[in-house]
Short mmCIF file of C-alpha atoms in Angstrom, two decimals:
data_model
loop_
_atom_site.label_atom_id
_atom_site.label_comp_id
_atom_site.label_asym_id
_atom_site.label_seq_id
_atom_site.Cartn_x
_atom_site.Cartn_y
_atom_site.Cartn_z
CA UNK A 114 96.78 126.07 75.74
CA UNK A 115 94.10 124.38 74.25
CA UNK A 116 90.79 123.84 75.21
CA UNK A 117 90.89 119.50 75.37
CA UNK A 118 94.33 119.74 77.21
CA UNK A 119 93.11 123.04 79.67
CA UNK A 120 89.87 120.16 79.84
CA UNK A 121 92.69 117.22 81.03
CA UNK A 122 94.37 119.08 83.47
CA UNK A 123 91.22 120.72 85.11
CA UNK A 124 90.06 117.04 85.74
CA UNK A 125 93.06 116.26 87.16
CA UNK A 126 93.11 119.17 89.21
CA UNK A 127 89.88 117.95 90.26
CA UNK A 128 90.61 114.28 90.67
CA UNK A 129 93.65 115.50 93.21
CA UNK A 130 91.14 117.85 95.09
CA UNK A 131 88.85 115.38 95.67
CA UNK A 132 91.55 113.31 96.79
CA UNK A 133 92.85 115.53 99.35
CA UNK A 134 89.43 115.80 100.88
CA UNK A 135 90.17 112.35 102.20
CA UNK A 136 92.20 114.11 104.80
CA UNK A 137 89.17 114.74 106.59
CA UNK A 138 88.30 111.35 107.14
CA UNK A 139 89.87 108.78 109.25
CA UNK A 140 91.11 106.32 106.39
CA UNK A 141 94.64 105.14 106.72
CA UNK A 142 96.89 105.85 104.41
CA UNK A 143 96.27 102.36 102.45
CA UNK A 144 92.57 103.26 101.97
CA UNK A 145 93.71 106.66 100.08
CA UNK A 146 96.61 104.65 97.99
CA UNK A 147 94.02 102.27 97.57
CA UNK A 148 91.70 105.00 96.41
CA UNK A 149 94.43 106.75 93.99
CA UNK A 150 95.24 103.69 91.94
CA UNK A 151 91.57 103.34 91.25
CA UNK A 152 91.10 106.85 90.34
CA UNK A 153 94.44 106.71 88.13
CA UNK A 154 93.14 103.60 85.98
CA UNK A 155 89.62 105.18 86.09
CA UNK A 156 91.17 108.65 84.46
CA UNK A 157 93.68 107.02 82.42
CA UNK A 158 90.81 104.76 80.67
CA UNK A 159 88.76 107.92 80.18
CA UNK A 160 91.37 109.47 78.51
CA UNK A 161 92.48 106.60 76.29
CA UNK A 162 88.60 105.82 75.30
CA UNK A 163 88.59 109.80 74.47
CA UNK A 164 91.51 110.81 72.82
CA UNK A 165 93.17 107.12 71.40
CA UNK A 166 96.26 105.83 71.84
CA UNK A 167 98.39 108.25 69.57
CA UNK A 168 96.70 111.48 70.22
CA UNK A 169 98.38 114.77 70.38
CA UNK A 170 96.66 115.84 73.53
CA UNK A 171 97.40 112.95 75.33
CA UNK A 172 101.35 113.63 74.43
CA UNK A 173 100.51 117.47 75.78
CA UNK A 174 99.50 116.35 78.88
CA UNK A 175 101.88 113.31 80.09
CA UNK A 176 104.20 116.29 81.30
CA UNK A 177 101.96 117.53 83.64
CA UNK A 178 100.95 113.63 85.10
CA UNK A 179 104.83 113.62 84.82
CA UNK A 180 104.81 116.64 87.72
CA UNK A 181 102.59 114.85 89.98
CA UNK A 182 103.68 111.28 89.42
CA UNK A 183 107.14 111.79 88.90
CA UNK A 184 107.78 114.39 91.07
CA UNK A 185 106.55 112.10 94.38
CA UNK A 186 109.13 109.02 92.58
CA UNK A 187 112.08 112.43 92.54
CA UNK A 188 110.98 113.42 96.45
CA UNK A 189 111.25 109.45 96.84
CA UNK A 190 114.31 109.07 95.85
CA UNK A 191 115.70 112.32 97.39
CA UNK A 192 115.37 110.69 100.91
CA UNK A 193 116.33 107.35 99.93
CA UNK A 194 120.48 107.45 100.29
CA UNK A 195 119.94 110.09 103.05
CA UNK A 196 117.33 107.42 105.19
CA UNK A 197 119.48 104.28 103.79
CA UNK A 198 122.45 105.64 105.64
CA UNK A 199 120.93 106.93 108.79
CA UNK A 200 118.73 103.83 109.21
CA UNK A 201 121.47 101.40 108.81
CA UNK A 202 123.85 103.96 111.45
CA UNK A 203 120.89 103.95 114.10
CA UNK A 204 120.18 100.37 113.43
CA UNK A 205 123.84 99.44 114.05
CA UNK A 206 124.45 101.76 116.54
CA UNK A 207 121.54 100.60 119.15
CA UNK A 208 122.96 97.05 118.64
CA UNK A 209 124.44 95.63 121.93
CA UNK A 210 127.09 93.79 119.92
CA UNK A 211 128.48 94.08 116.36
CA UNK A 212 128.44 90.25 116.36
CA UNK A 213 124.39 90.45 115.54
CA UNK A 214 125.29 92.19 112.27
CA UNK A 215 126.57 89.22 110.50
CA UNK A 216 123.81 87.04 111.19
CA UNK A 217 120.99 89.34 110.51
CA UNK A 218 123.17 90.41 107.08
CA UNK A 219 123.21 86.64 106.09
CA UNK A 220 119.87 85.61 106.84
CA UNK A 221 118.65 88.77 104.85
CA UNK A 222 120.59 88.44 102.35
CA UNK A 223 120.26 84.43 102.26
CA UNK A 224 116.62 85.04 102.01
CA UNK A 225 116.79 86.94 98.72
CA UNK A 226 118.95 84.68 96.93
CA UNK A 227 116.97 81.49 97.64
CA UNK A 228 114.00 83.29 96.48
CA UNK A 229 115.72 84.57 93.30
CA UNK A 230 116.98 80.83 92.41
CA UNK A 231 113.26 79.75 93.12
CA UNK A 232 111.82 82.38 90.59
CA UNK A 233 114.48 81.52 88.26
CA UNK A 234 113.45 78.17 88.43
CA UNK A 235 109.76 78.92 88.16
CA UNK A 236 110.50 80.85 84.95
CA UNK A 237 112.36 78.02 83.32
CA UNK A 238 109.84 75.31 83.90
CA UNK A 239 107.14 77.66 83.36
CA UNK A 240 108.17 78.64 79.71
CA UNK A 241 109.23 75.15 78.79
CA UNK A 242 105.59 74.01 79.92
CA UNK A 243 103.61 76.77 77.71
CA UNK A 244 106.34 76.16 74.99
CA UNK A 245 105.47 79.24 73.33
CA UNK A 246 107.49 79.47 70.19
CA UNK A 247 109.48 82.87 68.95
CA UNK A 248 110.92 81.09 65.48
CA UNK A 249 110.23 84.48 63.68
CA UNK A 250 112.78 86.25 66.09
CA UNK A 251 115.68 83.47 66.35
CA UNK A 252 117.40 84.65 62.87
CA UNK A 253 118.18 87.93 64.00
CA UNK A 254 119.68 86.44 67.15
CA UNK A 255 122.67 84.80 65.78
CA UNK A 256 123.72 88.47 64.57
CA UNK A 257 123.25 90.68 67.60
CA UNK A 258 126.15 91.78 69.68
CA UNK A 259 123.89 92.20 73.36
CA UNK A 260 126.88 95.22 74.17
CA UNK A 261 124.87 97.36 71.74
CA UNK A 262 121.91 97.79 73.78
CA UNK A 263 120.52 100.02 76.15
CA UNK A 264 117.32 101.43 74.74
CA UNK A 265 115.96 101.82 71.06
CA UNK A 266 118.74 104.91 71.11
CA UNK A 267 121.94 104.56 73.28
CA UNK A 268 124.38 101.71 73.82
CA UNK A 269 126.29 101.09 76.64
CA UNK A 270 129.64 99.84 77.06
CA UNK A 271 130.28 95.48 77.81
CA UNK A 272 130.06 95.21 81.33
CA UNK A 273 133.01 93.84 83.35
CA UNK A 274 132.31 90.59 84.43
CA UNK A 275 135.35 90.85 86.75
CA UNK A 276 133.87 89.39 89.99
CA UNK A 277 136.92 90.89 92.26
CA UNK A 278 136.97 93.81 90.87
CA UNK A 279 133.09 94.79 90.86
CA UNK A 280 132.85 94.11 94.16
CA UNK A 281 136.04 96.12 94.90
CA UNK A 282 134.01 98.68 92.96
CA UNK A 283 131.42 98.50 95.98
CA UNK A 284 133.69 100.50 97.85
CA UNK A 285 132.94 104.13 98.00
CA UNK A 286 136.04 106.54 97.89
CA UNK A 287 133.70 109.41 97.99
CA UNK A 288 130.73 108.26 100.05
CA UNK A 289 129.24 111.90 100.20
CA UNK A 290 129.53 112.40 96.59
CA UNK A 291 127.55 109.24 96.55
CA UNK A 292 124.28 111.08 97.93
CA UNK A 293 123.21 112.45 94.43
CA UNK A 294 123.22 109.39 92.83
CA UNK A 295 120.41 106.92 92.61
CA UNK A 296 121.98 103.68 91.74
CA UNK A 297 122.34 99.96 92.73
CA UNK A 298 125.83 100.88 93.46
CA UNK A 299 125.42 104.13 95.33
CA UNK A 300 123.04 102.02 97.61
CA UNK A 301 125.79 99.22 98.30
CA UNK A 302 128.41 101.92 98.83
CA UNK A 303 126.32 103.51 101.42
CA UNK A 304 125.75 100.44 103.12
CA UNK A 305 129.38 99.49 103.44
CA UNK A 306 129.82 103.33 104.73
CA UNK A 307 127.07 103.30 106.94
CA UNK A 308 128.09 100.30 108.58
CA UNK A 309 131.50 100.83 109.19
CA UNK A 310 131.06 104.29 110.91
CA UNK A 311 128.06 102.36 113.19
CA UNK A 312 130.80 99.67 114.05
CA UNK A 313 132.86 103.03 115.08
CA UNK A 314 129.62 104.24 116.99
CA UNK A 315 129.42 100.60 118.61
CA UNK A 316 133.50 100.97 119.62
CA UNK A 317 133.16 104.59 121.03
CA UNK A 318 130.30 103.77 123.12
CA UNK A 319 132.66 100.59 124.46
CA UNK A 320 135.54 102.98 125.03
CA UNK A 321 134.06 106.29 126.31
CA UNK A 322 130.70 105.90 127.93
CA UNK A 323 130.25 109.72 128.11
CA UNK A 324 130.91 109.92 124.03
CA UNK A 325 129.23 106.96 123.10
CA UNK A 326 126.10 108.15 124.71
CA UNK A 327 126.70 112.20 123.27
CA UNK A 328 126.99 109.99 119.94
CA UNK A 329 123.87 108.08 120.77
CA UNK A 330 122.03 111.30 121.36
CA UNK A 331 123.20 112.73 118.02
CA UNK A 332 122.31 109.68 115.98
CA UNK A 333 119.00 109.18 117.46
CA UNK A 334 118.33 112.94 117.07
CA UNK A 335 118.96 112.71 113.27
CA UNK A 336 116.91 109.27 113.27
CA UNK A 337 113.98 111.33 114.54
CA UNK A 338 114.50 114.49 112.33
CA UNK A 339 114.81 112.65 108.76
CA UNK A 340 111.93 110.02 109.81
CA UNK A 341 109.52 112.70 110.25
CA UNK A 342 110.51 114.08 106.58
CA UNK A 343 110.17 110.81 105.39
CA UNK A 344 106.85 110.76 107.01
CA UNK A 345 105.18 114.28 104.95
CA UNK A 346 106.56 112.75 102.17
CA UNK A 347 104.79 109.19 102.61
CA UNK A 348 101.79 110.95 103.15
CA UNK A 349 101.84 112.31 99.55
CA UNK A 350 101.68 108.73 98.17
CA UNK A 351 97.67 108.79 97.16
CA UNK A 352 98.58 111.70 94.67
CA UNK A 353 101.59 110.00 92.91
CA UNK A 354 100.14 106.86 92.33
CA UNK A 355 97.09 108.51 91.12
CA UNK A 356 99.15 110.56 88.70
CA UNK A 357 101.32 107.23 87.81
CA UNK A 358 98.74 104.90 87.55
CA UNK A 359 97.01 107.50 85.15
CA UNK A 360 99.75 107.62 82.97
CA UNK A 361 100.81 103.78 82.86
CA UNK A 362 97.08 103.50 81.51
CA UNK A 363 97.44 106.25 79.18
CA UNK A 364 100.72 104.98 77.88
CA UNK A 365 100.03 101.38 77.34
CA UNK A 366 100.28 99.90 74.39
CA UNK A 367 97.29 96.91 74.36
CA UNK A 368 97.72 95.78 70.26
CA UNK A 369 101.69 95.13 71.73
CA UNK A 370 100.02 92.96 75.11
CA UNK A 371 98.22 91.05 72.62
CA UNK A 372 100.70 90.40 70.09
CA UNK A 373 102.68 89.05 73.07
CA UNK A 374 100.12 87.65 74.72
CA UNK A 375 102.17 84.10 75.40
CA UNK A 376 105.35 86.19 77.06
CA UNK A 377 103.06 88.04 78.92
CA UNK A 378 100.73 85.28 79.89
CA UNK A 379 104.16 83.44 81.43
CA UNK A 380 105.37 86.52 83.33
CA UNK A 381 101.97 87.00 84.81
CA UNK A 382 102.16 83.53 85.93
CA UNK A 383 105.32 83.15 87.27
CA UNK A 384 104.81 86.78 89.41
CA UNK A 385 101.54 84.99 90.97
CA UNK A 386 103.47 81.32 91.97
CA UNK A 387 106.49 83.65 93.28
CA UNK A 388 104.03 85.67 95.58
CA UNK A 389 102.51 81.98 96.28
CA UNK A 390 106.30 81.02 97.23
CA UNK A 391 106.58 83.75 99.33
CA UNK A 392 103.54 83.25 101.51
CA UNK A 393 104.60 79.69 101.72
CA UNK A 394 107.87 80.61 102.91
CA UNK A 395 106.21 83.11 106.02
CA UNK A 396 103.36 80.26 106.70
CA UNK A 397 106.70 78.00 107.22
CA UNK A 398 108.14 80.59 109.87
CA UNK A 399 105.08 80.82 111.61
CA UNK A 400 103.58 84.24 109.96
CA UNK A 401 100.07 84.59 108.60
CA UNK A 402 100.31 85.66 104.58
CA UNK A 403 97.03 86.81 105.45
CA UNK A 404 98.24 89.18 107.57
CA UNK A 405 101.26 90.05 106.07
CA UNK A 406 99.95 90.88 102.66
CA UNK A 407 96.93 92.61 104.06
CA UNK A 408 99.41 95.19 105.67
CA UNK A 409 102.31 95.43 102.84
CA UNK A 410 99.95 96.11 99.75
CA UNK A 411 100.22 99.85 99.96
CA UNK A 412 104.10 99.22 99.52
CA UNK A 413 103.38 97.00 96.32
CA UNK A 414 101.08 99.50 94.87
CA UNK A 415 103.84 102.02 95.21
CA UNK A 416 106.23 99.84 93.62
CA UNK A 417 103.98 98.66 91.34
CA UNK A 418 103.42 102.75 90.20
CA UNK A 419 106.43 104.02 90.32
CA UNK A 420 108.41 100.59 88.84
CA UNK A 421 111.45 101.61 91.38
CA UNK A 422 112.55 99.57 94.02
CA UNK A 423 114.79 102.04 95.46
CA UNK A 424 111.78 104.36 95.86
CA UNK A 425 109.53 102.51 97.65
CA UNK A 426 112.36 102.04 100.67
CA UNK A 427 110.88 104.42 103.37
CA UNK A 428 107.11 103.46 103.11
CA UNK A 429 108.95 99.52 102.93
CA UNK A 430 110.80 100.05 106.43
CA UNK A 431 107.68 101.96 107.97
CA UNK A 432 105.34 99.11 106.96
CA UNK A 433 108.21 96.60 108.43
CA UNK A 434 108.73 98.01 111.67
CA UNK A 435 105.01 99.88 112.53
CA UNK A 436 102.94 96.65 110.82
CA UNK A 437 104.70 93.88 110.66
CA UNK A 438 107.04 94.22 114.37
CA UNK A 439 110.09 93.86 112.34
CA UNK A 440 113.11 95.24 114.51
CA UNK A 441 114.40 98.67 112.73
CA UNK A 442 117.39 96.99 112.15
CA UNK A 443 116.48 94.35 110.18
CA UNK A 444 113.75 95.85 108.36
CA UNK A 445 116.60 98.71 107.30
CA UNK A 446 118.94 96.09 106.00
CA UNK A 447 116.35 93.89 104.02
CA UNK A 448 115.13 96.91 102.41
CA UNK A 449 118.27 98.57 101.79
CA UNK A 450 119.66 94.96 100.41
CA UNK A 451 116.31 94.07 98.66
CA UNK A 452 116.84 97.52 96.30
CA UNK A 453 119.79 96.23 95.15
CA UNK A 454 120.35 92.32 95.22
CA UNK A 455 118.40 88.80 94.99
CA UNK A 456 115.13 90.44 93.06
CA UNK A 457 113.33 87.44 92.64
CA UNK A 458 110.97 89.62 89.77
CA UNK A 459 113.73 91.63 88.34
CA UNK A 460 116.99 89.60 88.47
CA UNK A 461 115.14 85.78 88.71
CA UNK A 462 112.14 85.62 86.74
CA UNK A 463 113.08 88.15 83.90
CA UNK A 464 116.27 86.20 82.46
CA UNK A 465 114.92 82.71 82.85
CA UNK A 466 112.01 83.55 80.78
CA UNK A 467 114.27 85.29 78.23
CA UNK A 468 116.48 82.19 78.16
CA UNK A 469 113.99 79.80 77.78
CA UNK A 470 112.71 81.43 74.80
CA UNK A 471 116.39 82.04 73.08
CA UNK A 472 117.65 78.85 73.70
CA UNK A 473 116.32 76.83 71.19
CA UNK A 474 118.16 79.23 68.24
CA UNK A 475 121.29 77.73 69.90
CA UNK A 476 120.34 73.92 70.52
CA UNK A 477 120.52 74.02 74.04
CA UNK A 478 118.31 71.83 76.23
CA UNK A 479 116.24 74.12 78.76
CA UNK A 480 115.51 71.13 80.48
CA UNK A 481 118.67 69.53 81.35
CA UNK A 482 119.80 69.43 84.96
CA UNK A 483 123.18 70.85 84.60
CA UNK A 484 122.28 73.45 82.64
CA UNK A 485 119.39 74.61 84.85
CA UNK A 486 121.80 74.23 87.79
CA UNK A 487 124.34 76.23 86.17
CA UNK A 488 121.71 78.65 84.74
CA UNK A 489 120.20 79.25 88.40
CA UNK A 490 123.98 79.60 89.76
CA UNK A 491 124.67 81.93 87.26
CA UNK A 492 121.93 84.09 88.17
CA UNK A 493 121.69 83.80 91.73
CA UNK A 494 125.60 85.04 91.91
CA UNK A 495 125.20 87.81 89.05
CA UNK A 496 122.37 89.15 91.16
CA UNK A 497 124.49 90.15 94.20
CA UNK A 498 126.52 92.55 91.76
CA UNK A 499 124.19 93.74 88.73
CA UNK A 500 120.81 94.42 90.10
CA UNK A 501 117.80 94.01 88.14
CA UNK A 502 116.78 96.24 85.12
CA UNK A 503 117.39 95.36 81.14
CA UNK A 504 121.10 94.90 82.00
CA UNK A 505 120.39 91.74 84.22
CA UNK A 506 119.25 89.69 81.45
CA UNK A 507 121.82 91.08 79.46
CA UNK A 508 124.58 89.94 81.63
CA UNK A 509 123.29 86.42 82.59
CA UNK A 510 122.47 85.28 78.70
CA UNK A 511 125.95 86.67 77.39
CA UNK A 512 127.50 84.53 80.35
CA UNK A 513 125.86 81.70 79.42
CA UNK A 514 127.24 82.06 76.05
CA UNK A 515 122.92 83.16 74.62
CA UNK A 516 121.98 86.04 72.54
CA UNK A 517 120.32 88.84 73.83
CA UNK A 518 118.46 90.37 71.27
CA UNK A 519 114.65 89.70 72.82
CA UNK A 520 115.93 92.20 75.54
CA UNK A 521 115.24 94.69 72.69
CA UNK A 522 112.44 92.80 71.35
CA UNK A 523 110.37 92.81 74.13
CA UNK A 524 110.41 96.44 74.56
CA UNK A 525 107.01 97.52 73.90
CA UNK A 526 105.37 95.24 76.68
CA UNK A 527 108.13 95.53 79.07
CA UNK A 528 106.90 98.98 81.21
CA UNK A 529 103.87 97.20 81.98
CA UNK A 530 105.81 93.84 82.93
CA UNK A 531 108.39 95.74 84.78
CA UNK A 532 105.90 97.09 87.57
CA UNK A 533 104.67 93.37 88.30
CA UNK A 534 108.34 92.68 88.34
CA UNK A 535 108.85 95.53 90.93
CA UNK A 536 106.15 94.86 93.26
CA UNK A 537 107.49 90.85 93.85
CA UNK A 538 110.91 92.12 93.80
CA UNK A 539 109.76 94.49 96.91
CA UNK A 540 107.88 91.83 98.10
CA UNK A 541 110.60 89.37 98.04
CA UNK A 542 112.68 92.32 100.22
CA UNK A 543 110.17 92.70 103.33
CA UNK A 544 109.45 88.71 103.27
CA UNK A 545 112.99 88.72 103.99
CA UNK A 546 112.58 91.01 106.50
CA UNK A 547 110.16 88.94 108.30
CA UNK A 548 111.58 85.67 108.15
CA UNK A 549 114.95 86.86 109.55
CA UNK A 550 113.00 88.73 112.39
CA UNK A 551 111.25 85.58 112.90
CA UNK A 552 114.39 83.04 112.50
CA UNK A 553 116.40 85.80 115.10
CA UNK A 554 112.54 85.40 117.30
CA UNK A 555 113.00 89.61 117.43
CA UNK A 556 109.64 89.43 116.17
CA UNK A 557 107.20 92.10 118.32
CA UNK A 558 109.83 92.74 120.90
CA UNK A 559 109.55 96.05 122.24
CA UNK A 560 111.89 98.71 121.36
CA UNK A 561 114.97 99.70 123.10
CA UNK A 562 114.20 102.75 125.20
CA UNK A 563 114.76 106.40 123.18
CA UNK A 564 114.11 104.10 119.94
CA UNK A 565 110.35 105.10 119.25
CA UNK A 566 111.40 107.26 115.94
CA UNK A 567 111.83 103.99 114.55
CA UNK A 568 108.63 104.11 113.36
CA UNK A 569 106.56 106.73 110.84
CA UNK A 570 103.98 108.44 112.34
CA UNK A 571 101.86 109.22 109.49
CA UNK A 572 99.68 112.49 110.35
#
C-alpha cells in the first residue's frame, strides 16, 4: 500500500472516529447526518484539491469509501423487502376494516401522480422558457435506436409496452424468491403479497377470535423484532453519508457541470419549484412546510447520498410515523408506493426536460396543448409501471414517437442530477403520506393499544 493512499484511509479512519464520538453527546440523529454530509464534502474537496480529478490514488481509494458508503446503501436495502412486507402486514392487519385500504391506497397513490404530472409540467415550461439549444446533438438523433442503451457498455432488450401484461407481471408467483431482489417490481410484488395475506389476517381475526388474536400476537411480535434491526441500522446513517458524500465529491466531474451548465441550470430549477409545489400542497391541507421539512431533511440527505429511493424506506416510515404523526399504515404504503411509482424527480421532471430539448430535431411544438396533455398522460400512466431511472425517459420519448439518444448524452452530469432527483422523488413519497393522513384526519391520533413498535427508537 502506498504511502498517499495508507495517508487517505487513515483520515478517513479518523474522520469516522471522530464521528462516532458524537455518541456521547445528546444530538439527534439529524445533527450527526447533518454533521456527516459536511464532513463528506469537506474530505472529498480535500482530496480533489490534492490529488485532481484523474489521479491514481483517488481510483485506489473509492473501494474503501465504497465499504463504508456502500455497504450502509447494501444493509439498507437488505431490510427493505423484509420491512416493506411486514409493515404493510401489521399495517393491514391492525385495520378495523379492509374497506380503509382502498381509500388510503388511492389517496396515496393519487397524491404521487398529481405531483408527477405537475413536475412534468414544470419541466416542459421550464425548458421552453430558458430555450437552451442542443443543435450540435440533434443529427445523431435521427439515427439512434433508444433499445440500444443501458450504459456506455450494455444494452438492454425493448421494453414491453404491453399495459395488461406488465401489470399481470406485478404478480409474484414466487413472493419469497422475491426477497433477494431489489427492484421496482420486487417492491410491487411484495405489496400485492403483503396485502393479500393481511386481508387473510383481517378474515381470521373475523372468524376465530382466539386465532386472529394468536395471529395478532405473532405479527406484532415480528413488527417489534425487525423495527428494532431497522433501528441499529438507521443509526449507522452519519457514517454512510459521510463515506457517500465523500465520494460523490471525489467523483464529480465539474468541466462536464459546466459544459452543461443550461441542462443543469433547468433541473436545478425545476427540483426547487417541485419542493415549492410540495409545501404548497401541505400548507393547503393544513400542515406547516416549516415543520415538515425541518423534520424530513435527514431522509433527503440520505436519499440525496445514496441516490436510492428504495433505500431510504425505513428512516422514511420512522420520520412519518415518530415526526410527522402519520398513522403506520399510511406512512408504510406511501413509502412503499413512493419507491416505486409517481416520482415526481425521477419519472416527471427527468423526461420532460429530455423532451423538450429533443423535440425540436423532430418539428414538434413543445408548447401545444394537446401535445403537453398527451405528453403529461403519457408519463403520469408509464410511471405506475416503469419506475424512474434512465429507462423512464427511455420509455416515455419512444412512446411519443422522440429519440432517445440525450439519455446517453447526458451521462456525465447525470450522478450528480440523479441525487436531486432522488431526494424530491422521496419527498414527493412522505408529502403523500401526510396529506392522506391529513385528508383521512388520522393525523396525531394515538396508536392502537400493543402498536408502539410502530415507531424507531433510535438509541
Amino acid at each position: 500500500m502506498n504511502l498517499p493512499l495508507l495517508f487517505n484511509l487513515l483520515a478517513f479512519l479518523a474522520l469516522l472516529f471522530g464521528l462516532a464520538q458524537t455518541r456521547h453527546t445528546n444530538w439527534s440523529l439529524p445533527k450527526k447526518v447533518l454533521l456527516g454530509l459536511a464532513l463528506g464534502v469537506a474530505f472529498g474537496l480535500v482530496l480533489r484539491r490534492i490529488y485532481g480529478t484523474e489521479s491514481s490514488v483517488l481510483k485506489a481509494t473509492s473501494p474503501w469509501l465504497n465499504l463504508v458508503g456502500d455497504g450502509y446503501v447494501e444493509l439498507l436495502q437488505m431490510i427493505t423487502l423484509p420491512l416493506i412486507f411486514v409493515s404493510i402486514l401489521h399495517a393491514i392487519a391492525r385495520l378495523r376494516t379492509a374497506r380503509s385500504l382502498p381509500l388510503i391506497s388511492v389517496l396515496s397513490i393519487g397524491t404521487l401522480l398529481l405531483t408527477t404530472a405537475i413536475a412534468a409540467l414544470i419541466g416542459i415550461l421550464l425548458t421552453n422558457f430558458v430555450s437552451f439549444a442542443i443543435e450540435a446533438w440533434t443529427p445523431s438523433a435521427q439515427l439512434f435506436d433508444p433499445f440500444q442503451f443501458n450504459d456506455k457498455s450494455q444494452a438492454f432488450e425493448s421494453p414491453d409496452l404491453n399495459i395488461p401484461d406488465t401489470l399481470l407481471s406485478l404478480i409474484p408467483s414466487n413472493p419469497v424468491g422475491e426477497l433477494p431482489e431489489a427492484k421496482s417490481s420486487s417492491i410491487i410484488g411484495m405489496i400485492i403479497f403483503a396485502v393479500f395475506v393481511g386481508l387473510a389476517a383481517l378474515r381470521l381475526g373475523n372468524e376465530d377470535a382466539k386465532k386472529g388474536r394468536r395471529a395478532l400476537w405473532a405479527i406484532d411480535t415480528l413488527q417489534a423484532w425487525l423495527i428494532r434491526l431497522v433501528g441499529v441500522i438507521i443509526n449507522l446513517a452519519p457514517y454512510g453519508v459521510l463515506a457517500l458524500m465523500t465520494k460523490a465529491v471525489v467523483n464529480a466531474n465539474l468541466q462536464d457541470l459546466i459544459g452543461l451548465g443550461s441542462y443543469v441550470f433547468v433541473t436545478c430549477l425545476g427540483l426547487m419549484l417541485m419542493f415549492l409545489i410540495h409545501a404548497i400542497i401541505l400548507a393547503a391541507v393544513g400542515v406547516s412546510p416549516l415543520h415538515f421539512f425541518r423534520n424530513v431533511w435527514p431522509v433527503l440527505t440520505l436519499a440525496f447520498s445514496s441516490s436510492s429511493s428504495m433505500a431510504s424506506i425505513p428512516l422514511n416510515i420512522d420520520v412519518q410515523t415518530r415526526h410527522l404523526r402519520v398513522p403506520h399504515s399510511i406512512a408504510s404504503l406511501s413509502a412503499s408506493f413512493g419507491a416505486t411509482l409517481g416520482q415526481s424527480g425521477c419519472s416527471g421532471l427527468y423526461p420532460a426536460i429530455l423532451a423538450v430539448l429533443v423535440a425540436p430535431s423532430i418539428g414538434i411544438d413543445t408548447l401545444d396543448p394537446q401535445w403537453i396533455a398527451a405528453f403529461i398522460g403519457v408519463v403520469t400512466l408509464t410511471s405506475l409501471t416503469v419506475g424512474g431511472g434512465a429507462l423512464m425517459p427511455i420509455v416515455v420519448l419512444t412512446v411519443m414517437g422522440m429519440p432517445a439518444v440525450l439519455v446517453v448524452l447526458l451521462i456525465p452530469v447525470e450522478p450528480l442530477l440523479a441525487m436531486g432527483r432522488t431526494a424530491l422523488s422521496v419527498n414527493g413519497s412522505m408529502t403523500a403520506g401526510v396529506v392522506t393522513s391529513q385528508l383521512l384526519k388520522d393525523t396525531d391520533k394515538p396508536m392502537p393499544a400493543g402498536d408502539e413498535s410502530a415507531t424507531l427508537s433510535h438509541t
